Short mmCIF file of C-alpha atoms in Angstrom, two decimals:
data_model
loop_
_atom_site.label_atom_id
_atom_site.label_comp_id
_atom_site.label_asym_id
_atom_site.label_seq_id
_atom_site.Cartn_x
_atom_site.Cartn_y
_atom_site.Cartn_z
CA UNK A 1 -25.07 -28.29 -21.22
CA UNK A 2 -22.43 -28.05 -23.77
CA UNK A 3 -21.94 -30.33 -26.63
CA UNK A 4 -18.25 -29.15 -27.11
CA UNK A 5 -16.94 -31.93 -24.43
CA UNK A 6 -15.96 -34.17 -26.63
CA UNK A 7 -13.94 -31.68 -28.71
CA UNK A 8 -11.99 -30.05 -26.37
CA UNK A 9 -8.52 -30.07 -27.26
CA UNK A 10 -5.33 -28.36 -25.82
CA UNK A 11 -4.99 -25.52 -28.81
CA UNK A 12 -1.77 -23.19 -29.22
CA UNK A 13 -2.63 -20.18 -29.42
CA UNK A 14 -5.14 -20.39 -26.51
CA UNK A 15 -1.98 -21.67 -24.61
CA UNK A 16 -0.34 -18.39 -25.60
CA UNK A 17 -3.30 -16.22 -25.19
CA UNK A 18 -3.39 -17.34 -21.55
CA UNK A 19 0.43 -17.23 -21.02
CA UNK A 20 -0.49 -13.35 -22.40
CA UNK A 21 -2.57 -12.71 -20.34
CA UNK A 22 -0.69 -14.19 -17.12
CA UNK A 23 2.22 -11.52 -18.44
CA UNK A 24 -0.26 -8.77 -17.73
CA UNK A 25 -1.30 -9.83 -14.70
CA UNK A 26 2.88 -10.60 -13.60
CA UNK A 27 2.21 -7.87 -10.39
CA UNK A 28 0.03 -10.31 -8.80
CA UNK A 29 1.17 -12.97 -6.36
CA UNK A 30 1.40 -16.44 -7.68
CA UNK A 31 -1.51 -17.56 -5.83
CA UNK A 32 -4.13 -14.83 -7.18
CA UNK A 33 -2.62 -15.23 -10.85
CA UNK A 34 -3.16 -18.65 -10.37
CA UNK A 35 -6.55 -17.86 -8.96
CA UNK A 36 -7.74 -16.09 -11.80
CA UNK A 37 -6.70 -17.97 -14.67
CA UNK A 38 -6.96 -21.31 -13.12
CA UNK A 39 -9.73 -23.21 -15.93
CA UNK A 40 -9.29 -20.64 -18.72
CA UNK A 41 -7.89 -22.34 -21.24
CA UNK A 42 -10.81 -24.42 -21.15
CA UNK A 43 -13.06 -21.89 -21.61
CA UNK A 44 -11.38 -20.17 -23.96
CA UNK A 45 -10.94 -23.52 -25.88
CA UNK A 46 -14.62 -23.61 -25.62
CA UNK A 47 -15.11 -20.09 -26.44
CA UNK A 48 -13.03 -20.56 -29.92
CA UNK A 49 -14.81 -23.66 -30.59
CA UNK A 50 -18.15 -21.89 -30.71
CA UNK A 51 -16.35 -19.26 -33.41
CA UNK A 52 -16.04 -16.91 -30.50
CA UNK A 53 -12.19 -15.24 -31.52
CA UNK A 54 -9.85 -14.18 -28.57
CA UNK A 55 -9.28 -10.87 -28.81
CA UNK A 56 -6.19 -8.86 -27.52
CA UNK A 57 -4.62 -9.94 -24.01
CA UNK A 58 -4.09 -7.08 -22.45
CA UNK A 59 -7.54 -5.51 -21.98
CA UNK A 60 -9.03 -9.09 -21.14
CA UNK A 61 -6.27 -9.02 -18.32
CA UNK A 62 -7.71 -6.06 -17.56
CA UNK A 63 -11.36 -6.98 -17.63
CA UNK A 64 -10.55 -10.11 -15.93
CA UNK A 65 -8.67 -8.73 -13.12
CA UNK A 66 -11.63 -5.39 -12.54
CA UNK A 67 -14.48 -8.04 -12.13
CA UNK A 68 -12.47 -9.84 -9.50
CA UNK A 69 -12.17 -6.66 -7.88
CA UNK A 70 -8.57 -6.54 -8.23
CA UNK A 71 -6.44 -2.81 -8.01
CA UNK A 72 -5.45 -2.03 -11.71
CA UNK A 73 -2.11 -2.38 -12.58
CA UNK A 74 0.13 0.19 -11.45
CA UNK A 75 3.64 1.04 -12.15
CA UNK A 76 4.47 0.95 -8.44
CA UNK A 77 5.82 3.25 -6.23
CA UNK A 78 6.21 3.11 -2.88
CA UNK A 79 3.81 3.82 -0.80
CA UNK A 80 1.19 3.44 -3.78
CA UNK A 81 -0.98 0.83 -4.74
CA UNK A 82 -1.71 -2.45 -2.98
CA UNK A 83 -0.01 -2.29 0.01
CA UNK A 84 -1.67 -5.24 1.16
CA UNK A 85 0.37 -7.30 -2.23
CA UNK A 86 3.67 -5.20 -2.17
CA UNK A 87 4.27 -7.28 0.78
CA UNK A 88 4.93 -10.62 -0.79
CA UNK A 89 8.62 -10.62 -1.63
CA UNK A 90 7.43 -11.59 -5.71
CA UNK A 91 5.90 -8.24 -5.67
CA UNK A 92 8.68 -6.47 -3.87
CA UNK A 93 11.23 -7.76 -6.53
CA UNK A 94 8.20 -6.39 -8.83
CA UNK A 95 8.76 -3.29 -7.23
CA UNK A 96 12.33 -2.95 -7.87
CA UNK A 97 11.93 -4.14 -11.01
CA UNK A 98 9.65 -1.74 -12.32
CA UNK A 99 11.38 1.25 -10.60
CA UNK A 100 15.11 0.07 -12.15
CA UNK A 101 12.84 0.01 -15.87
CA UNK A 102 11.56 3.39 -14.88
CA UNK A 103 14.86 5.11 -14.04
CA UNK A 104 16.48 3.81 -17.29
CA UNK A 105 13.99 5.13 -19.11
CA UNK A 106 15.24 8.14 -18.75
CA UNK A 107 16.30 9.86 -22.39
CA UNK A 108 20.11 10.37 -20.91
CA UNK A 109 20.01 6.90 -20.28
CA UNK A 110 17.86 4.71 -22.21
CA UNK A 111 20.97 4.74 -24.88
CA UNK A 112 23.38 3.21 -22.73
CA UNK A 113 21.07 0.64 -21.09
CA UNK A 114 19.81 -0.30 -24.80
CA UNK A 115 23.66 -1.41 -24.88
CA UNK A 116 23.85 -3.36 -22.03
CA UNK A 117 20.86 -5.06 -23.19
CA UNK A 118 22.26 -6.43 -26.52
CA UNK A 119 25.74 -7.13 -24.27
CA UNK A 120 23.55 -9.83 -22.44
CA UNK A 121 25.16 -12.74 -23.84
CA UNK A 122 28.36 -10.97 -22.55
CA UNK A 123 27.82 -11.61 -19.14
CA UNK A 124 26.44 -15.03 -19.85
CA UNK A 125 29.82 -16.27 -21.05
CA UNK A 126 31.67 -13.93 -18.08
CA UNK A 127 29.63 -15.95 -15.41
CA UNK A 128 30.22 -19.33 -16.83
CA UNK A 129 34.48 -18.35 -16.95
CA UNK A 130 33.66 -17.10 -13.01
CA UNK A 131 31.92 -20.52 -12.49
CA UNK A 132 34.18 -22.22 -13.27
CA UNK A 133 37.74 -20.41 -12.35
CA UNK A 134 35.94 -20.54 -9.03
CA UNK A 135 36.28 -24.56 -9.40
CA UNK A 136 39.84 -23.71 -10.33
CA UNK A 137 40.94 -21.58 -7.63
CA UNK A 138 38.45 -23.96 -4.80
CA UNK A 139 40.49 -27.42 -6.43
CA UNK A 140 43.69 -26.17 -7.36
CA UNK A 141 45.17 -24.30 -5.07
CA UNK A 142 48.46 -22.34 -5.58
CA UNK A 143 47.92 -21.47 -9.20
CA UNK A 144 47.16 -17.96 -11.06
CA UNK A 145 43.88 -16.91 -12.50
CA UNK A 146 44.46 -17.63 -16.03
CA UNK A 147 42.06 -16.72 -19.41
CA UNK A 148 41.23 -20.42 -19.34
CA UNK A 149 40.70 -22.60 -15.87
CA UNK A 150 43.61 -24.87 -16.07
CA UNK A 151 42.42 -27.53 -13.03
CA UNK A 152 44.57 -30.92 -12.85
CA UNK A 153 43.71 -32.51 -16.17
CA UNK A 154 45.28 -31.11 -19.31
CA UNK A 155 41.95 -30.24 -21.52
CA UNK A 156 39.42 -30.15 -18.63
CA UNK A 157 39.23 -26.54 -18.25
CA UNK A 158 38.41 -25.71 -21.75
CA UNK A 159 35.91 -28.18 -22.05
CA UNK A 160 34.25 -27.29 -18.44
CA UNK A 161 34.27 -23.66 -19.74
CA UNK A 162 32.53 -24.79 -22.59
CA UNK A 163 29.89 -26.06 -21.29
CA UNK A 164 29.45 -23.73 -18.36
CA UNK A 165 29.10 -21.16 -21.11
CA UNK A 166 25.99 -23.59 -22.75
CA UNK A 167 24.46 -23.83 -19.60
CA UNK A 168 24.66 -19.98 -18.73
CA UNK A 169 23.42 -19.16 -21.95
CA UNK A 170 20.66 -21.29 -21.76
CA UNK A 171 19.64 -20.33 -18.47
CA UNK A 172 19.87 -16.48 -19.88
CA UNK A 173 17.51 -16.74 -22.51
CA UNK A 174 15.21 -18.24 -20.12
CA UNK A 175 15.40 -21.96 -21.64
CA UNK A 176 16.81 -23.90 -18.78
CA UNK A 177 15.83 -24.06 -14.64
CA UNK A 178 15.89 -21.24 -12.84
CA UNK A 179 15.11 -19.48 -15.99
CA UNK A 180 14.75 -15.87 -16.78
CA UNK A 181 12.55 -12.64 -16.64
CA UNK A 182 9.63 -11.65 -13.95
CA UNK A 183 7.16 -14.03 -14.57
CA UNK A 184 8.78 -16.97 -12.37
CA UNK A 185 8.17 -18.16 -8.83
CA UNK A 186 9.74 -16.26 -6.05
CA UNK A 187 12.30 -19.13 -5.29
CA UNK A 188 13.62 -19.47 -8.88
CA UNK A 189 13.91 -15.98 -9.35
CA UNK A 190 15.86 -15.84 -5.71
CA UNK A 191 17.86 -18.69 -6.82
CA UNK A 192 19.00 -16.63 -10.22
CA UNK A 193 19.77 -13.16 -8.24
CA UNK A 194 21.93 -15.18 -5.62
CA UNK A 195 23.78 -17.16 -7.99
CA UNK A 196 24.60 -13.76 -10.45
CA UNK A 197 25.25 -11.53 -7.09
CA UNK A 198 27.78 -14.20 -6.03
CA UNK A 199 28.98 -14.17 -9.84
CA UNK A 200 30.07 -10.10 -9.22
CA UNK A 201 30.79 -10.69 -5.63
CA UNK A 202 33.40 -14.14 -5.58
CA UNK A 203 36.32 -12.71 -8.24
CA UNK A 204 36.61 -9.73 -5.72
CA UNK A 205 37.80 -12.26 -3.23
CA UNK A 206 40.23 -13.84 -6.22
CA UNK A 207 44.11 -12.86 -6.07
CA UNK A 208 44.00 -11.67 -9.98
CA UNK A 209 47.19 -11.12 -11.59
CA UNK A 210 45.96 -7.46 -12.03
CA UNK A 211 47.92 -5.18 -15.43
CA UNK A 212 50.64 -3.29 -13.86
CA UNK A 213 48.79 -0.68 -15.39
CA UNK A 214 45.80 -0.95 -13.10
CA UNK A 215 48.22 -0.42 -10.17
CA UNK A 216 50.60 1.73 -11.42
CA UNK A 217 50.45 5.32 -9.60
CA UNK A 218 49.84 7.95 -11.95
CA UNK A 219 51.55 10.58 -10.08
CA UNK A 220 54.64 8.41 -9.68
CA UNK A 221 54.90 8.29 -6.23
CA UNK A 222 55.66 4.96 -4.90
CA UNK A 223 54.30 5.63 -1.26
CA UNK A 224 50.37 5.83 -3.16
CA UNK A 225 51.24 3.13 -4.93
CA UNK A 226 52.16 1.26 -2.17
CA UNK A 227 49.45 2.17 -0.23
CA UNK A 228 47.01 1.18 -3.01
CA UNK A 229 47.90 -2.22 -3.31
CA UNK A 230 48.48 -2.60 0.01
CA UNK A 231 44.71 -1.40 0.39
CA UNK A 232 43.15 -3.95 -2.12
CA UNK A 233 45.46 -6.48 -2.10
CA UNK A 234 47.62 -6.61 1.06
CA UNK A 235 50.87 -7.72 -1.04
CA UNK A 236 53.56 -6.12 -1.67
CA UNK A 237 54.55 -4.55 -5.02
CA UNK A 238 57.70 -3.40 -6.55
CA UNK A 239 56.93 -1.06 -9.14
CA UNK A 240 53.59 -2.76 -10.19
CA UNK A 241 55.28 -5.66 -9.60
CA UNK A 242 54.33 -8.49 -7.28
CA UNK A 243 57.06 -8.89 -4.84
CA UNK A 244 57.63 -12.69 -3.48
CA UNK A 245 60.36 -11.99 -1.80
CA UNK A 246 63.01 -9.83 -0.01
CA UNK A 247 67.09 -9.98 -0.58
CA UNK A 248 69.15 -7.87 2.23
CA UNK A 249 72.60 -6.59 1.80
CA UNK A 250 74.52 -5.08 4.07
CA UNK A 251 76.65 -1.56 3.62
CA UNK A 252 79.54 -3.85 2.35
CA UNK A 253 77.42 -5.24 -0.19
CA UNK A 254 77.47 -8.79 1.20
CA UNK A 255 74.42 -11.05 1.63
CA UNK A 256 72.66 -11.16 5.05
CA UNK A 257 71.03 -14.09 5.79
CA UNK A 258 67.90 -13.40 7.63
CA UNK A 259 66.50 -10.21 8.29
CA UNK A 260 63.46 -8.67 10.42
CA UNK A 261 62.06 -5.47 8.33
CA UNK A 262 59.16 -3.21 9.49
CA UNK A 263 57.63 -0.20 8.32
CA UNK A 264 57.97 3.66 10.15
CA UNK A 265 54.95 2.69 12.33
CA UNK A 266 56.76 -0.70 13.29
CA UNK A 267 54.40 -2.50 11.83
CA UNK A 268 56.09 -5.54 10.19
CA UNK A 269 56.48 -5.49 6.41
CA UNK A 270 55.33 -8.88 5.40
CA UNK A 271 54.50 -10.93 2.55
CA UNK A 272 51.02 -13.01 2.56
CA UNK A 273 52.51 -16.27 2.22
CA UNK A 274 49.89 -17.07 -0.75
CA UNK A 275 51.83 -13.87 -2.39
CA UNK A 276 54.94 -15.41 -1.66
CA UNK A 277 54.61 -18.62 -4.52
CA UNK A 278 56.84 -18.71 -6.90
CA UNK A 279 56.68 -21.20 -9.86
CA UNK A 280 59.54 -23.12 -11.53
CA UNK A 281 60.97 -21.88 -14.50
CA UNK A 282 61.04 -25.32 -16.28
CA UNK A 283 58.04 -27.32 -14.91
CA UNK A 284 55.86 -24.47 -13.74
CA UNK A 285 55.79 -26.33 -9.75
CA UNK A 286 54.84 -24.11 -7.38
CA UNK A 287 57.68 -22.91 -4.98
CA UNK A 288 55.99 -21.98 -1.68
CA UNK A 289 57.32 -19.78 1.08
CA UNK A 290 58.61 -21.63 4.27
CA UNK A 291 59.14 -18.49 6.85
CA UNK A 292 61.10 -18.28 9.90
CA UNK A 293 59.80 -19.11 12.71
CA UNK A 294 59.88 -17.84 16.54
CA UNK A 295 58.60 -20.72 18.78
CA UNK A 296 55.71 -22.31 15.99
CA UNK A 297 54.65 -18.95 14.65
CA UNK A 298 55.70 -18.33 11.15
CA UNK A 299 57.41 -14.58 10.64
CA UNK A 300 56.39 -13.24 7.53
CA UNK A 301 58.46 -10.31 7.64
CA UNK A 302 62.04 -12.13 8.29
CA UNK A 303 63.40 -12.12 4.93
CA UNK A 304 64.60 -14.37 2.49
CA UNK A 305 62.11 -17.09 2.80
CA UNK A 306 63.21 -20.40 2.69
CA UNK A 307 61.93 -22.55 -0.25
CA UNK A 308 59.89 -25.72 -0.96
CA UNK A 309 58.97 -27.35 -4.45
CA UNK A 310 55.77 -28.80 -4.03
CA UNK A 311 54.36 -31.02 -6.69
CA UNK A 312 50.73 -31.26 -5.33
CA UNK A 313 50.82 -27.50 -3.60
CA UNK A 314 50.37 -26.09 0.01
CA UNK A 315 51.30 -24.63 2.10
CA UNK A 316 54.84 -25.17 4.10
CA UNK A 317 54.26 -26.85 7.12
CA UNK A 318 56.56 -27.62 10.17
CA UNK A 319 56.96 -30.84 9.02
CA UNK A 320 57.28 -30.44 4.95
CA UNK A 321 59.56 -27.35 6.04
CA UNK A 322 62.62 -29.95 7.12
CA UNK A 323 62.90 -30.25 3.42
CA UNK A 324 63.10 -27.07 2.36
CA UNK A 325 66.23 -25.52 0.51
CA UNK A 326 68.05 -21.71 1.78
CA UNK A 327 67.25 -19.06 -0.56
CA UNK A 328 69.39 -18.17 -4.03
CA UNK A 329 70.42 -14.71 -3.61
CA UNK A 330 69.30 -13.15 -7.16
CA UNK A 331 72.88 -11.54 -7.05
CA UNK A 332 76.30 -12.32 -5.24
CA UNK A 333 77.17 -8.95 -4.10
CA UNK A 334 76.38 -5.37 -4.50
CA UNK A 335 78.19 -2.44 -4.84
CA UNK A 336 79.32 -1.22 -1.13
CA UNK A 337 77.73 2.25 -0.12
CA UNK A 338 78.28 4.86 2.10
CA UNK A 339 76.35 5.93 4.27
CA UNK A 340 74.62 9.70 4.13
CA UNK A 341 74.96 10.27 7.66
CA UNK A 342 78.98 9.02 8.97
CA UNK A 343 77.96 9.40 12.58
CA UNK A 344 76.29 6.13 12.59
CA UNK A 345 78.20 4.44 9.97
CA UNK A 346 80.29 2.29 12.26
CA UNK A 347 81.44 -0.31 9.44
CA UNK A 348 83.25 2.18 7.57
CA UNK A 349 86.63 2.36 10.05
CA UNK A 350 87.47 6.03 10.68
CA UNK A 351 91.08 7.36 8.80
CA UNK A 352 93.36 9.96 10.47
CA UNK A 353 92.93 13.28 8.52
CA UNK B 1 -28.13 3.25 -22.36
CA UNK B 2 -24.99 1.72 -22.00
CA UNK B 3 -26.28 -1.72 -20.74
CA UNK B 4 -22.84 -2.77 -19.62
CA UNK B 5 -23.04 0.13 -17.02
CA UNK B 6 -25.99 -1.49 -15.59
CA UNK B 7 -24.64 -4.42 -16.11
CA UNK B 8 -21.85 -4.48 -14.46
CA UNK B 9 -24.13 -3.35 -10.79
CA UNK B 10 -25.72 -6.98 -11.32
CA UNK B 11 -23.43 -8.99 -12.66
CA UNK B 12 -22.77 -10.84 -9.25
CA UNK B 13 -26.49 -11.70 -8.78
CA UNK B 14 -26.98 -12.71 -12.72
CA UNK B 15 -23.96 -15.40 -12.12
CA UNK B 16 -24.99 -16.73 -8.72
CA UNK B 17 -28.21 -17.04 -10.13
CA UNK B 18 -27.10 -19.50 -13.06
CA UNK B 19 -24.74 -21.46 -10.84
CA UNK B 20 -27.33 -22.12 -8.37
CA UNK B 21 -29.47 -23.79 -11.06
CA UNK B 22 -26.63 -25.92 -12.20
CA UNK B 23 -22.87 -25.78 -11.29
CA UNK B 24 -20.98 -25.18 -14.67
CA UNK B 25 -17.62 -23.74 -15.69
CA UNK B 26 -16.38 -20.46 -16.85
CA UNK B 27 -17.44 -20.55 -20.73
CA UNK B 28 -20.91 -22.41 -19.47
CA UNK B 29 -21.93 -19.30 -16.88
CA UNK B 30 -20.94 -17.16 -20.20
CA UNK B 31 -22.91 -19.40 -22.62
CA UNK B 32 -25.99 -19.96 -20.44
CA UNK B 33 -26.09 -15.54 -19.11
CA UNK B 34 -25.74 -15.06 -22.90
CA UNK B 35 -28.87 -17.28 -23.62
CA UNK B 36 -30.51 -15.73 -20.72
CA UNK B 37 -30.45 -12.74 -22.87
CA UNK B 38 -27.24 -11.06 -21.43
CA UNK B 39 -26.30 -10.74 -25.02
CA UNK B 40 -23.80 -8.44 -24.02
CA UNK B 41 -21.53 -9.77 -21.42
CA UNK B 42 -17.97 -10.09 -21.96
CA UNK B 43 -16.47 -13.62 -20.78
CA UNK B 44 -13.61 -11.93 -18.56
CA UNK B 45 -16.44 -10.72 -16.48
CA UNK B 46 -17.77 -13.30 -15.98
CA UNK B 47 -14.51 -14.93 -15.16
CA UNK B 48 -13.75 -12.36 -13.17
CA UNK B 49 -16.27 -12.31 -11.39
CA UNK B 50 -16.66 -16.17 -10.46
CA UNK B 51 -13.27 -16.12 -8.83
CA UNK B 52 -14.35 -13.10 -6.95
CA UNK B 53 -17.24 -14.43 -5.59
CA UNK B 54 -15.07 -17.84 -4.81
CA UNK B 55 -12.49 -16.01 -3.01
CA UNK B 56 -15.54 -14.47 -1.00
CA UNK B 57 -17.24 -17.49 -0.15
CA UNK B 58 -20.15 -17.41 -1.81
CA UNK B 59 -19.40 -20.11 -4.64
CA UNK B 60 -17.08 -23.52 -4.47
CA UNK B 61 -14.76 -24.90 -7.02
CA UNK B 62 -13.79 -28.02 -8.28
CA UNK B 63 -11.63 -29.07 -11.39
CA UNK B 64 -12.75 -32.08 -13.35
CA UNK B 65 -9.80 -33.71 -15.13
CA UNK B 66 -10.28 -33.82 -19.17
CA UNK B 67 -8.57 -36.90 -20.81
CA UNK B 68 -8.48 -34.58 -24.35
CA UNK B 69 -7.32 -31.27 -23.05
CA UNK B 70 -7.06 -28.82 -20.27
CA UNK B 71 -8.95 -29.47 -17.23
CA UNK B 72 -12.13 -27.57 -16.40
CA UNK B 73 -12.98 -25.65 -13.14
CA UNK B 74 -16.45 -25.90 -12.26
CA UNK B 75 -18.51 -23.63 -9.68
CA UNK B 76 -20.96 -24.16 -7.39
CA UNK B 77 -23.20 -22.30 -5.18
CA UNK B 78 -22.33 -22.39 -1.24
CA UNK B 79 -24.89 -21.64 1.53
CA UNK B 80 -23.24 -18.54 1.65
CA UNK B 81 -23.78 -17.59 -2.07
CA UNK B 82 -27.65 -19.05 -1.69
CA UNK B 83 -28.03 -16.42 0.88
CA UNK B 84 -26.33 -13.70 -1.02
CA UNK B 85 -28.31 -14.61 -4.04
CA UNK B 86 -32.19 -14.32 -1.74
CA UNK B 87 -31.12 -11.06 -0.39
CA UNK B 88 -30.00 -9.57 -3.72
CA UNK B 89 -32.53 -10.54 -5.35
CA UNK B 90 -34.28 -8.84 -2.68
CA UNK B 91 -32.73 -5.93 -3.47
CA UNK B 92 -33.14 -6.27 -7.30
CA UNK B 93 -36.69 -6.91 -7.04
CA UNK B 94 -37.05 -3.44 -4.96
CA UNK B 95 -35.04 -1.14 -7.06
CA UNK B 96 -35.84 -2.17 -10.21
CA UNK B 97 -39.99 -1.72 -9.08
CA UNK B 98 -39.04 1.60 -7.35
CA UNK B 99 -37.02 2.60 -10.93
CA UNK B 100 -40.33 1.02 -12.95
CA UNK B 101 -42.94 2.81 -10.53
CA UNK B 102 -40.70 6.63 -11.66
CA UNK B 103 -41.08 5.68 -15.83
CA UNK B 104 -43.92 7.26 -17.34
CA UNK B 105 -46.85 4.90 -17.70
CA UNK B 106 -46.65 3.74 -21.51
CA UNK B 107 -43.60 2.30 -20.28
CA UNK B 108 -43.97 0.54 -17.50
CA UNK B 109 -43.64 -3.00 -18.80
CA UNK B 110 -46.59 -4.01 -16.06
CA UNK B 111 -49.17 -1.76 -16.98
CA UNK B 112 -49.00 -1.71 -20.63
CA UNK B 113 -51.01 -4.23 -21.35
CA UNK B 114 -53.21 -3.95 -24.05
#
């Protein structure tokens, strides 16, 4: 039979000739791929051996896969093709795949995608920063998103973002499980799409310390403003700025202890307690909200909060809420006003004419 | 005439032919076809072509480990294959004496004896 037995050994280059050739035959299911290759780099091991060269990868792919009466490859459409293998969910991501290359292919196109391409590494580090600030904002509670995670220990969010950044990178360029690029099993490739969806998805969720700018109505009215951050975030801003709390004074100017305040609909005018945190000016402790209360329910629209330092954060419960401290007024006193409408002023005391 | 035309019409019964003599592996169909005096045939073919007649049935497979490099699949011929093979060779047999029996006589391979 054949006198190369002995010989046989595992060469390069028919290693990458097959890998080649597997490439070209990516729009098959795993199994057939594996099917049809399954035992060539034997053969072609034996075929080099006997001074027989390779040749070029694509048309063997080609030969190989129209003698096992296989459809040629198509870029696929729907509705074209093997219907029978669009079904596995490989060849559906396939599918997508090659209909995403096709549409930015287009000439108008092509020049920005080229960009995105070479901004790869871009996202890489992004995800790793989302990876971990996710840790940040799962572990440590009451704190802001900041440029690097912070987490308990002094040091450990640089060096976690460090080497989330590796990782991602390696990952990216395909060097590191699940790997990159179409020619991977359906599960690692599902694995890679869920973990990079989440990647977008998660920060959306994130209460990010957005630029004034971002919120900040062009037209300068304060009711779209309002309306816009009370659409994506559901605080309350002042200007751009995050409101944590609210100070009422009466027409005299004097402090009022506790008010109720609600909106022209009724609706209450409240402060997500998470919105609420403030954070001491010398240690940087958080300062949560402790809200009045009718029966157990906290009201988060009776104004001034009370206060709690909390080392560890939280939130204020009925208990920790014995401790906590009545409100500093920012100011004293303001300036008394009068009112634009007398009839209902009662506080100012009528004068004889 | 472009043999690999006509090849490629009997390429199924030229390969279960070979395996039924002796099981063998991808690059052995090739070698042994080749030095049948299918000069001609391309070893994707015949690749090809063993997997589709595995997936149909008609051959088995089985890998034999290889302490030195990457393991080989052999082939073998089912009953299924044996009975392909009779009835294409049937076939064969008839067409190529009904194409033989059309030639003009100098070249009919049977009668020009001299």
């Amino acid at each position: 039979m054949s006198t190369s037995d002995e010989t046989l050994a595992l060469r390069p280059e028919v290693a990458t000739f097959v890998e080649e050739v597997r490439r070209h035959l990516a729009d098959l299911d795993e199994e057939t791929r594996d099917e049809l290759t399954g035992g060539l780099e034997a053969d072609l091991a034996d075929q080099l051996a006997d001074g027989t060269p390779l040749g070029d990868p694509a048309s063997y792919a080609t030969e190989l896969r129209t003698a096992a009466g296989l459809p040629e490859r198509v870029r696929r459409r729907r509705g074209i093709g093997a219907a029978r293998l669009t079904r596995t969910p490989g060849a559906v991501l396939d599918g997508i795949r090659d209909r995403f290359l096709g549409a930015v292919d287009d000439p108008r196109i092509r020049p920005a995608w080229d960009l995105l391409v070479t901004l790869r590494p871009a996202w890489w580090v992004a995800r790793a920063w989302i990876a971990v600030t996710l840790l940040d904002v799962v572990a440590g509670g009451w704190e802001a998103v900041s440029l690097v995670p912070t987490l308990a220990v002094p040091g450990l969010g640089a060096v976690l973002l460090l080497a989330a950044v590796v990782l991602s990178t390696l990952i990216g360029s395909g060097r590191l499980w699940p790997g990159s690029g179409p020619d991977r099993s359906i599960g690692r490739r599902a694995v890679l799409l869920a973990a990079n969806t989440a990647a977008i998805l998660l920060p959306l969720t994130w209460s990010l310390p957005w630029p004034s700018y971002l919120t900040h109505d062009p037209f300068g009215s304060d009711g779209y403003a309002q309306a816009w951050s009370d659409v994506t975030r559901q605080g309350l801003l002042n200007h751009g700025h995050q409101v944590t709390d609210i100070f009422a004074y009466d027409a005299a100017g004097r402090p009022i202890p506790l008010v109720q305040l609600v909106d022209q609909d009724g609706r209450p005018l409240d402060i997500p307690l998470a919105d609420a945190t403030q954070w001491d000016d010398q240690t940087g402790a958080p300062i949560v909200a402790c809200p009045a209360r009718n029966g157990d329910a906290p009201v988060r629209n009776a104004f001034p909060f009370a206060r709690l330092e909390l080392a560890s954060g939280g939130p204020c419960t009925v208990e920790r809420a014995a401790g906590a401290q009545a409100p500093a007024f920012p100011l004293a006193t303001l300036p008394p006003v009068t009112p634009a409408w007398p009839a209902i002023a009662p506080a100012v005391p009528a004068t004889a004419p | 005439m472009d043999t690999t035309q006509l090849l490629r019409g009997v390429l199924d019964l030229a390969v279960l032919a070979v395996v039924e003599r002796e099981d063998g592996y991808g690059y052995d169909v090739v070698r042994r076809l080749r030095a049948g005096g299918l000069t001609e045939v391309g070893d994707a073919s015949v690749y090809g072509t063993l997997r589709r007649l595995y997936a149909a049935g008609a051959l088995t497979s089985y890998v034999v480990p290889s302490d030195e490099g990457p393991h080989r699949k052999y082939y073998g011929i089912t009953p299924a294959g044996r009975e392909q093979l009779i009835q294409q060779a049937k076939e064969w047999t008839s067409f190529a004496d009904t194409v033989t029996s059309l030639l003009p006589s100098p070249h009919r391979p049977t009668g020009a004896a001299r």
